[in-house]
Backbone as ProteinMPNN parsed JSONL, in Angstrom:
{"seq_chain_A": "XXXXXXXXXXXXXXXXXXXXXXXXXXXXXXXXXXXXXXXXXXXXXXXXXXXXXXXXXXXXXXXXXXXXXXXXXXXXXXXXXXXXXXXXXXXXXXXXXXXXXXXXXXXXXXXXXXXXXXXXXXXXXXXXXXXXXXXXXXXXXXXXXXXXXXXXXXXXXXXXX", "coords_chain_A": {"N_chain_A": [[-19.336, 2.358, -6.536], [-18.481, -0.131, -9.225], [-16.291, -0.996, -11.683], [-15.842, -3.031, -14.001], [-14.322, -5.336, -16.42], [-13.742, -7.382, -19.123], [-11.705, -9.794, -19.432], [-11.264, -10.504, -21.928], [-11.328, -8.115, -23.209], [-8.715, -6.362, -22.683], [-6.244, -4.213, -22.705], [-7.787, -2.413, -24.662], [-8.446, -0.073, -24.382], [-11.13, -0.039, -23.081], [-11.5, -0.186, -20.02], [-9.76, 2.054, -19.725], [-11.101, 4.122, -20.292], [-13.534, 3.854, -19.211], [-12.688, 4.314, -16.513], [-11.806, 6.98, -16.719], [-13.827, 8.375, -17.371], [-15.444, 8.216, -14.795], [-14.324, 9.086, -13.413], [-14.253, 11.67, -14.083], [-17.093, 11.865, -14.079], [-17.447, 11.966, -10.936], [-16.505, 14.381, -9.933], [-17.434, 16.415, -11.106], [-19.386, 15.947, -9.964], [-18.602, 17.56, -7.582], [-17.217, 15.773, -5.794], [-13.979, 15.309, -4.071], [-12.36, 13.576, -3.417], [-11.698, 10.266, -3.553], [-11.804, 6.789, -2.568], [-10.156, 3.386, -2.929], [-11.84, 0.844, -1.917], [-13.896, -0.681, 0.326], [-16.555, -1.271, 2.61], [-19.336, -1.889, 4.724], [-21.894, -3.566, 3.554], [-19.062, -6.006, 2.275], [-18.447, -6.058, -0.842], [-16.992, -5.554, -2.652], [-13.675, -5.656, -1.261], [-11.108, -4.283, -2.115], [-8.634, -3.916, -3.925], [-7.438, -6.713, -5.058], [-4.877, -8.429, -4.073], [-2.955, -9.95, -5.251], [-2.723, -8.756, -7.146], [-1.149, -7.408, -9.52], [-0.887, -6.183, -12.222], [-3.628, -4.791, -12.428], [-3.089, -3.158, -10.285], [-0.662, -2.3, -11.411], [-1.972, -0.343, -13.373], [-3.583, 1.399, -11.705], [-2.107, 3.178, -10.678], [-1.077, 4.004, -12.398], [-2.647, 6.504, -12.875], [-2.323, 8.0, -10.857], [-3.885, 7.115, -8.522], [-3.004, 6.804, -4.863], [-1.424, 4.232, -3.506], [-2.576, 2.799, 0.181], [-0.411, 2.394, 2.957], [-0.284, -0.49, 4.481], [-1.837, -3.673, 3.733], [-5.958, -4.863, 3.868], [-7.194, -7.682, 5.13], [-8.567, -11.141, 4.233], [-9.796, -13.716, 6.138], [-9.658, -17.344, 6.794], [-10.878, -20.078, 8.955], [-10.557, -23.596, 9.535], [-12.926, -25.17, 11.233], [-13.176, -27.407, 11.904], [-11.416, -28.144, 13.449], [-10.048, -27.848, 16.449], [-10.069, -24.612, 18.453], [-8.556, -22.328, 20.168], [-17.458, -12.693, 15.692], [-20.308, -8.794, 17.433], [-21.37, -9.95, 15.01], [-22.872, -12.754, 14.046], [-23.37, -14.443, 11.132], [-24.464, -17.329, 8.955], [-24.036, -19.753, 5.861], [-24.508, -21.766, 3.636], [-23.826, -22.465, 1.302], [-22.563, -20.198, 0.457], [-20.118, -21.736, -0.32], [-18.554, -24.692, -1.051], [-18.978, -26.083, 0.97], [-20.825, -25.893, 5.075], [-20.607, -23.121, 5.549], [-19.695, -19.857, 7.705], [-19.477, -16.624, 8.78], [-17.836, -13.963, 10.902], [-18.149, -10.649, 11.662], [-15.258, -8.35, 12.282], [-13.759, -8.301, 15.327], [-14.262, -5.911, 17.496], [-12.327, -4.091, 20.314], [-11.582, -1.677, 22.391], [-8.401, 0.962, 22.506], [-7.743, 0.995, 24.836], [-8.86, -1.227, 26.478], [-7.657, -3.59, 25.531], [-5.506, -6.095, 25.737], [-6.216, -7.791, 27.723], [-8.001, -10.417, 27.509], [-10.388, -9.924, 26.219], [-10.847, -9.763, 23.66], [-10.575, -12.112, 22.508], [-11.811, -13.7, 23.868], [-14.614, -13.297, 22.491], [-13.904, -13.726, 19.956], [-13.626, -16.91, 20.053], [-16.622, -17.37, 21.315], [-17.834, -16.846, 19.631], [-16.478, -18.508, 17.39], [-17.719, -21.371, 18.469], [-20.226, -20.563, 18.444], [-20.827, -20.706, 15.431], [-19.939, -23.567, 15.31], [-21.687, -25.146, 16.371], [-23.841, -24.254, 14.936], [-22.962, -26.185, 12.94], [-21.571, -25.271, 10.864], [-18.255, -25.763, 9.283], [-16.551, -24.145, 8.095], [-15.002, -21.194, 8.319], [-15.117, -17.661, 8.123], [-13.497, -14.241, 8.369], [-14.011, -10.74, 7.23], [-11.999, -7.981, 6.132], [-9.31, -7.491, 7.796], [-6.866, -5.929, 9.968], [-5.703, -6.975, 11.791], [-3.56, -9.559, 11.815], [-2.347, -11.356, 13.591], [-3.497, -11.519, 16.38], [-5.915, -12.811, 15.166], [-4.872, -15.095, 14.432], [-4.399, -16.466, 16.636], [-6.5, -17.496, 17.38], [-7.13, -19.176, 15.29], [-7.422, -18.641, 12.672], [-6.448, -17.898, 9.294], [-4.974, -16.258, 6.779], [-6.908, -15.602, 3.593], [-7.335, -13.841, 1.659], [-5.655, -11.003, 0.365], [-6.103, -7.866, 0.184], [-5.278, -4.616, -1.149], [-5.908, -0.877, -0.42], [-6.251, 2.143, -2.006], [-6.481, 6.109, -2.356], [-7.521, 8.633, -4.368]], "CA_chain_A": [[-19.305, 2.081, -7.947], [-17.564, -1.164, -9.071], [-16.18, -1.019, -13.403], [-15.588, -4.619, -14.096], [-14.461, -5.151, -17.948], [-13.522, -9.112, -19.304], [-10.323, -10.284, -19.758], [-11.617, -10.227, -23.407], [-10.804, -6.775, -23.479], [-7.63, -5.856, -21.786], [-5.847, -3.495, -23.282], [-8.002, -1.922, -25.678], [-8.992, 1.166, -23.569], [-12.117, -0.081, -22.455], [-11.082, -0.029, -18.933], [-8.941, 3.661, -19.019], [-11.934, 4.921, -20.28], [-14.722, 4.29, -18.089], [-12.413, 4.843, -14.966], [-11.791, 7.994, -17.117], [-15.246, 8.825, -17.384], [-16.488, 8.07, -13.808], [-13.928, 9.73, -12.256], [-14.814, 13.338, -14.515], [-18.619, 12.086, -12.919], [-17.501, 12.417, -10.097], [-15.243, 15.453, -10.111], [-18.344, 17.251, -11.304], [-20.521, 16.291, -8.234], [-17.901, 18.299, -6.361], [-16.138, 14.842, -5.136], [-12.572, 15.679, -3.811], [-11.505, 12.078, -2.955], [-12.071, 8.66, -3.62], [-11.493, 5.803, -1.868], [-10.715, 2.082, -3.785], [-11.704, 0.25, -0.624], [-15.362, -0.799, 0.968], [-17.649, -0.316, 3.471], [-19.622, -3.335, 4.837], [-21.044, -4.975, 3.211], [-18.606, -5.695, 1.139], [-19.057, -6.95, -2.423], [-15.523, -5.328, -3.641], [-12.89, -4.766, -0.456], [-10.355, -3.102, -2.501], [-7.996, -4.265, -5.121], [-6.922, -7.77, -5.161], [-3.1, -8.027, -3.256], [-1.855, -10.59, -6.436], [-3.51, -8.359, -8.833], [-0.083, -6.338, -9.795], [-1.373, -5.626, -13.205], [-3.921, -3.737, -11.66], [-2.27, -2.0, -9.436], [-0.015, -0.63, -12.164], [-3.207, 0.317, -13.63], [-4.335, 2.363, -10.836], [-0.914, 3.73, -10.234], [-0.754, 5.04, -13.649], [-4.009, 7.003, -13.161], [-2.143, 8.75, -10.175], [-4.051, 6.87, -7.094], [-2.062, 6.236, -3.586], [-2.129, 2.994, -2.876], [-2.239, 2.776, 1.77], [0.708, 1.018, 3.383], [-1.042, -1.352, 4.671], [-2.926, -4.181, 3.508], [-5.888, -5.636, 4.617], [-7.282, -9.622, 4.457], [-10.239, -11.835, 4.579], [-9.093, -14.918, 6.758], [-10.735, -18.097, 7.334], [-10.775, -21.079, 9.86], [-11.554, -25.188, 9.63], [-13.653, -25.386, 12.723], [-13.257, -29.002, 12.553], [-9.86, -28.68, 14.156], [-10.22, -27.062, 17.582], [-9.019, -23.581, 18.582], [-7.709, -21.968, 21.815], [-18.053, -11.907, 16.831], [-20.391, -9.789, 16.676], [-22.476, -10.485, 14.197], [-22.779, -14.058, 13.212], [-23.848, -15.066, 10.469], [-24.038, -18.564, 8.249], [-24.625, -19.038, 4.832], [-25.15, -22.863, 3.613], [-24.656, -22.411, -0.176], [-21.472, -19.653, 0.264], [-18.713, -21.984, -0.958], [-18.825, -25.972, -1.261], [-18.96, -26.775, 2.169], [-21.502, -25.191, 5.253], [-19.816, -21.943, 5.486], [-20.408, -18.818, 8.046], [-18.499, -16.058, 9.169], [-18.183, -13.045, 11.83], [-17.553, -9.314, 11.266], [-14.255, -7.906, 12.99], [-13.977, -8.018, 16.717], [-13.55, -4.28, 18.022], [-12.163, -3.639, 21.678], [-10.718, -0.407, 22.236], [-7.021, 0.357, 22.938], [-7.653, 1.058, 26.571], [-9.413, -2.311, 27.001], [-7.34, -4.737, 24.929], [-4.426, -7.107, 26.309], [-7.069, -8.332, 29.134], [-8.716, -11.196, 26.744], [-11.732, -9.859, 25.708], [-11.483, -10.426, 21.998], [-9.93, -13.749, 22.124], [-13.482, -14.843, 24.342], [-15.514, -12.88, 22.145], [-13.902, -14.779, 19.149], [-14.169, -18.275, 20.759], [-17.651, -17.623, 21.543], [-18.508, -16.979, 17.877], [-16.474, -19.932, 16.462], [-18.643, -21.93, 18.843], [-21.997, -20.687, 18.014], [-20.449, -21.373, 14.132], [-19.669, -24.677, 15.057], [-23.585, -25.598, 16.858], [-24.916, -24.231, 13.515], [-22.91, -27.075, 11.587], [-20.636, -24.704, 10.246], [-17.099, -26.385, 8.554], [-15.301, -23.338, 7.206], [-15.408, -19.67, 9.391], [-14.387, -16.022, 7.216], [-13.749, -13.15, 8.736], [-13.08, -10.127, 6.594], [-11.219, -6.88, 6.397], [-9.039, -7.617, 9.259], [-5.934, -5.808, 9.601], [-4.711, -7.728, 13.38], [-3.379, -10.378, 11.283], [-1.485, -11.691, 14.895], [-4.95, -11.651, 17.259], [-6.581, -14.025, 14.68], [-3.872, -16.169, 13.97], [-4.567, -16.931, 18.11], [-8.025, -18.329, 17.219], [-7.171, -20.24, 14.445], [-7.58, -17.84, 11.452], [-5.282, -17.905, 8.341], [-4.731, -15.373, 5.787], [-7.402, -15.93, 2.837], [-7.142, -13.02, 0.44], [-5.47, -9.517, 1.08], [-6.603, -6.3, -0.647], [-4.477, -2.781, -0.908], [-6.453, 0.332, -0.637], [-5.717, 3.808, -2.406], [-7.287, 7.036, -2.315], [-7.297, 9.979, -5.349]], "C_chain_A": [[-18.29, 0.973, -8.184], [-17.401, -0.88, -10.94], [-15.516, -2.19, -13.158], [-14.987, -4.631, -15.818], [-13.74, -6.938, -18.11], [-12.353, -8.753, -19.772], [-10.576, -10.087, -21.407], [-11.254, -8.836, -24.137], [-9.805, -5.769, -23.217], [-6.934, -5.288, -22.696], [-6.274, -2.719, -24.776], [-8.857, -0.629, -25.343], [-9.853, 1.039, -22.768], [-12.173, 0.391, -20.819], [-10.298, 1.539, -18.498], [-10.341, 4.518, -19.292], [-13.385, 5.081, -19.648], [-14.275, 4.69, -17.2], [-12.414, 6.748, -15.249], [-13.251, 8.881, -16.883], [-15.815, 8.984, -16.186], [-15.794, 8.579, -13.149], [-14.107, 11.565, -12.303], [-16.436, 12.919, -13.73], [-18.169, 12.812, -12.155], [-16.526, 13.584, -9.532], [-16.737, 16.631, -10.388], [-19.567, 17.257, -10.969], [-19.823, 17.036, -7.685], [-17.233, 17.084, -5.689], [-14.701, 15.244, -5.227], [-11.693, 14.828, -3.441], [-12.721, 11.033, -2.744], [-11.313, 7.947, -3.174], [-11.256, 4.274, -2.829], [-10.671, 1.118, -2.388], [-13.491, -0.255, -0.798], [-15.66, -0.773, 2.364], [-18.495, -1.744, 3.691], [-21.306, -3.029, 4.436], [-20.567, -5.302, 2.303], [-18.374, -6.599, 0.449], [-17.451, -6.667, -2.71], [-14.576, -4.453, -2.218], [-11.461, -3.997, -0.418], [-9.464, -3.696, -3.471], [-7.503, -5.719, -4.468], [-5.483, -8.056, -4.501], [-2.638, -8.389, -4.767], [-2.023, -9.911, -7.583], [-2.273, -7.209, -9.822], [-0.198, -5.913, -11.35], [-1.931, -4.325, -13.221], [-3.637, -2.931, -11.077], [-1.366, -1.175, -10.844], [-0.961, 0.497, -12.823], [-3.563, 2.107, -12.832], [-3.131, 3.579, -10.633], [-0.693, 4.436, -10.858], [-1.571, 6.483, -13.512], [-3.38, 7.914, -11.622], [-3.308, 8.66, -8.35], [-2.823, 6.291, -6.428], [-2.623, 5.582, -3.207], [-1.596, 3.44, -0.791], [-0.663, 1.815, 1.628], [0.252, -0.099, 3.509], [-1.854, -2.131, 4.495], [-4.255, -4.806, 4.371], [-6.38, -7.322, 4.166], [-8.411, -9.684, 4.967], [-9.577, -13.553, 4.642], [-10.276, -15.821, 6.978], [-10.385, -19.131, 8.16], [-11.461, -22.595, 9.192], [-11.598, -25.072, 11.177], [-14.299, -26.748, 12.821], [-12.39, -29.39, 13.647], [-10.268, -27.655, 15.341], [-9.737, -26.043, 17.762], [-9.291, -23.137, 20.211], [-8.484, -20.879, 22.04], [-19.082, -10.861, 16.756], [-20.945, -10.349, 16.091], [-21.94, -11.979, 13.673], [-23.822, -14.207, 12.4], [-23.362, -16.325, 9.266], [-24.832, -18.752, 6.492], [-23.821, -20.69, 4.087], [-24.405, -23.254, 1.992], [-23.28, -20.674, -0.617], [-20.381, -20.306, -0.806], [-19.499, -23.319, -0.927], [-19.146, -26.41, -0.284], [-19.814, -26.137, 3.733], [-20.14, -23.887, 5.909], [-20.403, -20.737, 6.771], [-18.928, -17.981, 8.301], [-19.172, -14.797, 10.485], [-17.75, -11.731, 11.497], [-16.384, -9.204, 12.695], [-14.86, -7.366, 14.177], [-13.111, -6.778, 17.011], [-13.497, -4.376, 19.517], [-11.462, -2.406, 21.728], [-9.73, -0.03, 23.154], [-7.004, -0.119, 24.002], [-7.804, -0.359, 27.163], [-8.754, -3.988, 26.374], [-6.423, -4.912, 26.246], [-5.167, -7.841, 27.498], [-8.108, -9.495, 27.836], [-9.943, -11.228, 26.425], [-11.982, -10.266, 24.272], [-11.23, -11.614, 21.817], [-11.549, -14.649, 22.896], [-14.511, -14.711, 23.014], [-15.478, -13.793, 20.434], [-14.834, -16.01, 18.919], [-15.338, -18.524, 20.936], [-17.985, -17.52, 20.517], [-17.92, -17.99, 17.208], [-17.161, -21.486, 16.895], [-19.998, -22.08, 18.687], [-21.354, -21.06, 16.623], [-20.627, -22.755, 14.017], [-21.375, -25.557, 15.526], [-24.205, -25.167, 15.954], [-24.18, -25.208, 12.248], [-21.828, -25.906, 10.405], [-18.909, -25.555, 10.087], [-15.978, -25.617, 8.237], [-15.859, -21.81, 7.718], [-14.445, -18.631, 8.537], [-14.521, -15.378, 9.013], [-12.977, -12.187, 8.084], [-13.093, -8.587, 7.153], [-10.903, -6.677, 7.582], [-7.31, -6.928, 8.614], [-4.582, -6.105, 10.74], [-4.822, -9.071, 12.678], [-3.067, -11.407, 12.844], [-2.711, -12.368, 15.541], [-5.876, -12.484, 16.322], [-5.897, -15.036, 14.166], [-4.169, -17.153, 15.319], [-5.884, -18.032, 18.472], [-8.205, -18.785, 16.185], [-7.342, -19.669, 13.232], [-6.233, -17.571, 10.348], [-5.582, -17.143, 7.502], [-5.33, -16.065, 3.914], [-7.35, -15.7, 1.442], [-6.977, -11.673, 0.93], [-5.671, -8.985, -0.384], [-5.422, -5.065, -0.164], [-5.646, -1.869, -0.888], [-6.409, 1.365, -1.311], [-6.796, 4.492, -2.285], [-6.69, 7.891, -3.94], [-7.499, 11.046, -5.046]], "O_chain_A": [[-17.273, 0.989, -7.491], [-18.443, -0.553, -11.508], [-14.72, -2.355, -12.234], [-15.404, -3.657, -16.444], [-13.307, -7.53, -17.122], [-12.012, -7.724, -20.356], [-9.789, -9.331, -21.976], [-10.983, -8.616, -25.317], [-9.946, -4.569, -23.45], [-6.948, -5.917, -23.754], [-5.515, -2.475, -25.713], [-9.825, -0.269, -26.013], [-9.802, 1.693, -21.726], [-12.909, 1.321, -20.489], [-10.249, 2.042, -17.375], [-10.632, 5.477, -18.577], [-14.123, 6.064, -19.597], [-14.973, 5.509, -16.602], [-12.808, 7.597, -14.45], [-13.438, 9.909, -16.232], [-16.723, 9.815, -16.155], [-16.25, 8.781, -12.024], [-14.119, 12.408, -11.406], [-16.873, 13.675, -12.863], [-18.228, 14.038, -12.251], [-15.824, 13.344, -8.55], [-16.832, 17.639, -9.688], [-20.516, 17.974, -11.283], [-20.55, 17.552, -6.837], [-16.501, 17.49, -4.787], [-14.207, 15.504, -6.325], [-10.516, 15.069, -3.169], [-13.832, 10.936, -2.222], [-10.111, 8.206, -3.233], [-12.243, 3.982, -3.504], [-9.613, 0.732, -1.891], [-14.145, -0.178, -1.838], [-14.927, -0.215, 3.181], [-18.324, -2.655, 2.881], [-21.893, -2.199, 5.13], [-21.186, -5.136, 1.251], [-18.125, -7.754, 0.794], [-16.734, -7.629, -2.985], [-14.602, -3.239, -2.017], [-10.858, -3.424, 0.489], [-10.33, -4.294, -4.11], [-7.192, -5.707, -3.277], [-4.955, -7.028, -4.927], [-2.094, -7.552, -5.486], [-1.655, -10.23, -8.713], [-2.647, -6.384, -10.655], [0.68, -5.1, -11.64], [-1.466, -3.257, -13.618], [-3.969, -1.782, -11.368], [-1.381, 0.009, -11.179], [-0.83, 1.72, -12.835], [-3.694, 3.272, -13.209], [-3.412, 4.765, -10.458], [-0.192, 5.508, -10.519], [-1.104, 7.495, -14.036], [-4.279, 8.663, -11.239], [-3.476, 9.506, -7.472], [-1.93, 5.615, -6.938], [-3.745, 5.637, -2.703], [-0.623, 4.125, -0.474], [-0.116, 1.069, 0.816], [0.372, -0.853, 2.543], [-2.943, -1.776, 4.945], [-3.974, -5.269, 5.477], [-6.021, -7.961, 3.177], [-9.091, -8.963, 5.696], [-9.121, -14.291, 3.767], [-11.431, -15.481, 7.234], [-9.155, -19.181, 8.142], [-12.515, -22.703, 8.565], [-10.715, -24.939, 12.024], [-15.305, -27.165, 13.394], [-12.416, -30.339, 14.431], [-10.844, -26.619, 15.008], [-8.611, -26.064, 17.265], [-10.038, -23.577, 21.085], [-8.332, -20.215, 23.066], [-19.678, -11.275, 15.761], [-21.21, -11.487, 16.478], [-20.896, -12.238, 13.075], [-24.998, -14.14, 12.757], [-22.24, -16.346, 8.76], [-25.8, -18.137, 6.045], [-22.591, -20.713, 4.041], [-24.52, -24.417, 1.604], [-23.196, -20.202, -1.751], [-19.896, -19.738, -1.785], [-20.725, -23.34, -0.819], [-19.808, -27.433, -0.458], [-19.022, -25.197, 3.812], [-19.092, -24.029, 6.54], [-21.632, -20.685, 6.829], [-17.772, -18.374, 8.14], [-20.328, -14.677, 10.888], [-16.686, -11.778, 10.88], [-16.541, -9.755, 13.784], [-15.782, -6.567, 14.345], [-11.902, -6.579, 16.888], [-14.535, -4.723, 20.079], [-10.622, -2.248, 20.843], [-9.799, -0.375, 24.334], [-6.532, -1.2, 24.355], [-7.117, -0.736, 28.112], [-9.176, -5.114, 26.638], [-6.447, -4.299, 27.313], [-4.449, -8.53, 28.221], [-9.077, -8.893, 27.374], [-10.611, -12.257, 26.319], [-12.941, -10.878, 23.801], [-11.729, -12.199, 20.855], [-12.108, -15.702, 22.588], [-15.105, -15.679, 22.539], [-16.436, -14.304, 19.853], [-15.864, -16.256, 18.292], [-15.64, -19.713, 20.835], [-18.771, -18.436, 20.275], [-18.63, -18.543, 16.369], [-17.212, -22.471, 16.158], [-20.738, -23.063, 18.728], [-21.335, -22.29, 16.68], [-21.219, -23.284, 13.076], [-21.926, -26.445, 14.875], [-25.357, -25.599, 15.91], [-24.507, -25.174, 11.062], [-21.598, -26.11, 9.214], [-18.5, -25.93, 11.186], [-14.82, -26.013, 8.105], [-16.999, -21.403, 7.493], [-13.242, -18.809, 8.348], [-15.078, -15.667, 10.073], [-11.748, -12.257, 8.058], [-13.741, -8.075, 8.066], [-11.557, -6.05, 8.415], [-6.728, -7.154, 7.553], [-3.386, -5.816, 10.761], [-5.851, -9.739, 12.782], [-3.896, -12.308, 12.973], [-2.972, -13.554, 15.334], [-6.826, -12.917, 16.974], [-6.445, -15.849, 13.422], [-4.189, -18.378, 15.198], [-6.122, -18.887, 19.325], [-9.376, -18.94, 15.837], [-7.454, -20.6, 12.434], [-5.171, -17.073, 10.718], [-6.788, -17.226, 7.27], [-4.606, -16.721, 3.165], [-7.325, -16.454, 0.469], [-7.778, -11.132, 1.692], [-5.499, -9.421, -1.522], [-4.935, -4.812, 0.938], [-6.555, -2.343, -1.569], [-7.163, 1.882, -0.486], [-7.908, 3.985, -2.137], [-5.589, 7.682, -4.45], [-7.301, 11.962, -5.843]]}, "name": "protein", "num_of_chains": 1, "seq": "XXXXXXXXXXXXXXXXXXXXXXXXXXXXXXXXXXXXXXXXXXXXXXXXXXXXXXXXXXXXXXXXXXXXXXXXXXXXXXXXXXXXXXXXXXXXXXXXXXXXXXXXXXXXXXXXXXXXXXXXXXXXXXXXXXXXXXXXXXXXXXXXXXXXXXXXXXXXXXXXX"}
């Protein structure tokens, strides 16, 4: 469920009272926790980081925001660097655009350079489809994509209720 409301209306309840409303919905499906996060694919991956309005918002209303944020990083793959679904998307932003979903290795198998190939090999097929500008979101190994050229785009907080 996403409640959106216009700047046009900020502070005139609109906003306490649908969250109000949708959270008695769901209280009377039997829901016992909510998440403000997503799930791929994601349209809304959790509150905004700069959005500190919001957040007091949510805060008021008695959700826990996580420790941890996470981000949606991107690359110029004009400039050279040192998964996996690819996909590209022409007509994303101003310029040809694609991205890759988060490279998983598991604990046992990291520090031996498997994700750093598995990267590399996806900002390569990116770059043979004419791609300019590479996402990858909800990443929370800020470090391990900094290695392959990835910079910090837009971070999100999480909470639960």
């Amino acid at each position: 469920m996403l409640l959106m409301t216009s700047t046009n209306h900020e502070r005139c309840g609109v906003r306490a009272y649908l969250s109000c409303h949708a959270l008695e919905y769901f209280r009377g499906q039997g829901c016992t926790k909510l998440m403000l996060r997503s799930i791929y694919p994601r349209f809304f991956s959790g509150l905004p980081d700069h959005n500190e309005k919001s957040r007091g918002f949510f805060e008021r209303r008695e959700w826990e925001f996580l420790s941890h944020k996470v981000w949606d990083l991107s690359s110029d793959l004009d400039q050279p660097l040192q998964a996996s679904e690819i996909s590209t998307d022409e007509q994303l932003f101003t310029e040809a655009s694609g991205d890759m979903t988060c490279v998983g290795i598991t604990s046992e198998e990291r520090r031996r350079g498997i994700g750093l190939d598995i990267s590399a090999t996806a900002n390569e097929i990116l770059r043979q489809r004419r791609v300019k500008k590479a996402y990858v979101d909800w990443v929370v190994l800020l470090d391990f994509y900094r290695r392959t050229g990835y910079d910090q785009w837009r971070g999100y907080r999480c909470a639960s209720f």
